Amino acid sequence: MTVVEFFGCTFLAFGPPFAMFVLTIAHDPVRIIILIAAAFFWLLSLLLSSMWWFIVIPLRKDLVFGVVFSVLFQEAFRFLIYKILRRAENGLKKITDDSVTLIENKHILAYVSGLGFGIISGAFSIINVAADAIGPGTMGLKSGTEMFFLTSAATSLCFILLHTFWSVIYFNAWDNNNRLQVGFVVISHIICSCLTLLNRYQVYSASLIPLYAMVILTGIIAFKTAGGSYSSFKNCILFK
């Protein structure tokens, strides 16, 4: 049963992102490189936030402090990867003719880097949980709740999607000097991250419902930011 739980939670967290990768990124080597580069930048933000947490000794036990500064470091490195990609656009044009669409549509760059951010973020958030899910026991027998693993997987999926949407909004905001959108991304990131602190009380609906409401809202904003409309969405659903 534990093995089934492990694969179930893993597929829940990474099934949709894997499909997104296969359908939209895997066919273009430049997109794969950008995705890996974005994941590396997220790792750098994790390293710096860990160092900051280690330096400020009196606040090591304050989870809110760690969460807020971790978000700020992530957003700083999102801005850094944005600046690098914008400066590298001319160079990317010379790599391959297949990447013309990637450069002409700047939202694709944001989408690819956002998915890279999200995948590595989700991997780090669930890898230890998934390792515990495989055995030798299962949560909920004597203490804890059996919903812990399922909730962790659903939360990881949520943040993978959010990072993808946030990057689309964030890149466009800096392109158009829209400080309101920049503020929305940073503040919503802090709020969503702080909502996960409610899981310590094992009232998982208190975090999952607002988180997925934010996914829907952010997804709609990102869709409109990328030039989407009701008619284009309808045509996509009807395969026109």
Short mmCIF file of C-alpha atoms in Angstrom, two decimals, residues 40-146:
data_model
loop_
_atom_site.label_atom_id
_atom_site.label_comp_id
_atom_site.label_asym_id
_atom_site.label_seq_id
_atom_site.Cartn_x
_atom_site.Cartn_y
_atom_site.Cartn_z
CA PHE A 40 19.38 26.40 -11.31
CA PHE A 41 18.51 29.98 -10.39
CA TRP A 42 15.80 28.72 -8.04
CA LEU A 43 18.42 26.49 -6.41
CA LEU A 44 20.64 29.54 -5.93
CA SER A 45 17.78 31.34 -4.20
CA LEU A 46 17.33 28.34 -1.93
CA LEU A 47 21.04 28.37 -1.10
CA LEU A 48 21.05 32.07 -0.20
CA SER A 49 17.84 31.84 1.85
CA SER A 50 19.33 28.87 3.73
CA MET A 51 22.49 30.84 4.43
CA TRP A 52 20.43 33.79 5.66
CA TRP A 53 18.39 31.50 7.92
CA PHE A 54 21.63 30.06 9.33
CA ILE A 55 23.18 33.49 9.94
CA VAL A 56 20.22 34.99 11.84
CA ILE A 57 20.42 32.64 14.82
CA PRO A 58 17.62 34.10 17.04
CA LEU A 59 15.05 33.68 14.28
CA ARG A 60 15.83 30.11 13.24
CA LYS A 61 12.72 28.78 14.96
CA ASP A 62 10.44 31.40 13.40
CA LEU A 63 8.97 29.73 10.32
CA VAL A 64 7.24 32.89 9.13
CA PHE A 65 10.57 34.68 8.99
CA GLY A 66 12.11 31.90 6.92
CA VAL A 67 9.15 31.69 4.56
CA VAL A 68 9.00 35.43 3.85
CA PHE A 69 12.71 35.79 3.17
CA SER A 70 12.71 32.63 1.06
CA VAL A 71 10.00 34.17 -1.13
CA LEU A 72 11.94 37.43 -1.43
CA PHE A 73 15.07 35.57 -2.52
CA GLN A 74 13.06 33.58 -5.08
CA GLU A 75 11.55 36.73 -6.55
CA ALA A 76 14.97 38.39 -6.68
CA PHE A 77 16.32 35.47 -8.71
CA ARG A 78 13.20 35.47 -10.89
CA PHE A 79 14.05 39.07 -11.73
CA LEU A 80 17.66 38.07 -12.39
CA ILE A 81 16.71 35.31 -14.83
CA TYR A 82 14.32 37.77 -16.49
CA LYS A 83 17.14 40.27 -17.07
CA ILE A 84 19.49 37.56 -18.36
CA LEU A 85 16.92 36.16 -20.80
CA ARG A 86 16.06 39.59 -22.15
CA ARG A 87 19.74 40.36 -22.73
CA ALA A 88 20.32 36.95 -24.34
CA GLU A 89 17.47 37.19 -26.84
CA ASN A 90 19.67 38.26 -29.75
CA GLY A 91 22.09 35.43 -29.01
CA LEU A 92 19.29 32.90 -28.82
CA LYS A 93 18.12 33.90 -32.29
CA LYS A 94 21.45 32.77 -33.71
CA ILE A 95 21.42 29.34 -32.07
CA THR A 96 18.69 27.74 -34.14
CA ASP A 97 15.97 28.77 -36.55
CA ASP A 98 13.50 26.64 -34.60
CA SER A 99 13.65 29.16 -31.73
CA VAL A 100 12.24 32.09 -33.72
CA THR A 101 8.81 31.58 -32.18
CA LEU A 102 10.40 31.39 -28.74
CA ILE A 103 12.00 34.81 -29.16
CA GLU A 104 9.14 36.53 -31.00
CA ASN A 105 6.65 35.54 -28.32
CA LYS A 106 8.25 36.75 -25.12
CA HIS A 107 5.56 35.08 -23.04
CA ILE A 108 6.97 31.69 -24.02
CA LEU A 109 10.28 32.58 -22.37
CA ALA A 110 8.40 33.49 -19.21
CA TYR A 111 6.36 30.30 -19.33
CA VAL A 112 9.40 28.05 -19.79
CA SER A 113 11.42 29.71 -17.02
CA GLY A 114 8.39 29.69 -14.72
CA LEU A 115 7.87 25.98 -15.26
CA GLY A 116 11.57 25.43 -14.47
CA PHE A 117 11.13 27.38 -11.24
CA GLY A 118 8.02 25.41 -10.38
CA ILE A 119 9.33 21.92 -11.12
CA ILE A 120 12.45 22.28 -8.99
CA SER A 121 10.42 23.96 -6.24
CA GLY A 122 7.90 21.13 -6.26
CA ALA A 123 10.66 18.52 -6.29
CA PHE A 124 12.29 19.96 -3.18
CA SER A 125 8.99 20.35 -1.37
CA ILE A 126 7.83 16.77 -1.85
CA ILE A 127 10.94 14.64 -2.21
CA ASN A 128 11.33 13.94 1.52
CA VAL A 129 7.59 13.41 1.95
CA ALA A 130 7.49 10.97 -0.97
CA ALA A 131 10.47 9.09 0.47
CA ASP A 132 8.59 8.64 3.76
CA ALA A 133 5.43 7.58 1.94
CA ILE A 134 7.13 4.51 0.49
CA GLY A 135 7.42 2.89 3.89
CA PRO A 136 7.71 1.20 6.26
CA GLY A 137 4.49 2.63 7.77
CA THR A 138 1.59 4.85 6.78
CA MET A 139 0.36 8.05 8.41
CA GLY A 140 -2.90 7.93 10.30
CA LEU A 141 -2.59 4.66 12.23
CA LYS A 142 -1.67 6.00 15.67
CA SER A 143 -0.87 9.66 15.09
CA GLY A 144 -1.11 12.21 12.31
CA THR A 145 -3.53 11.92 9.43
CA GLU A 146 -3.56 9.81 6.30
#
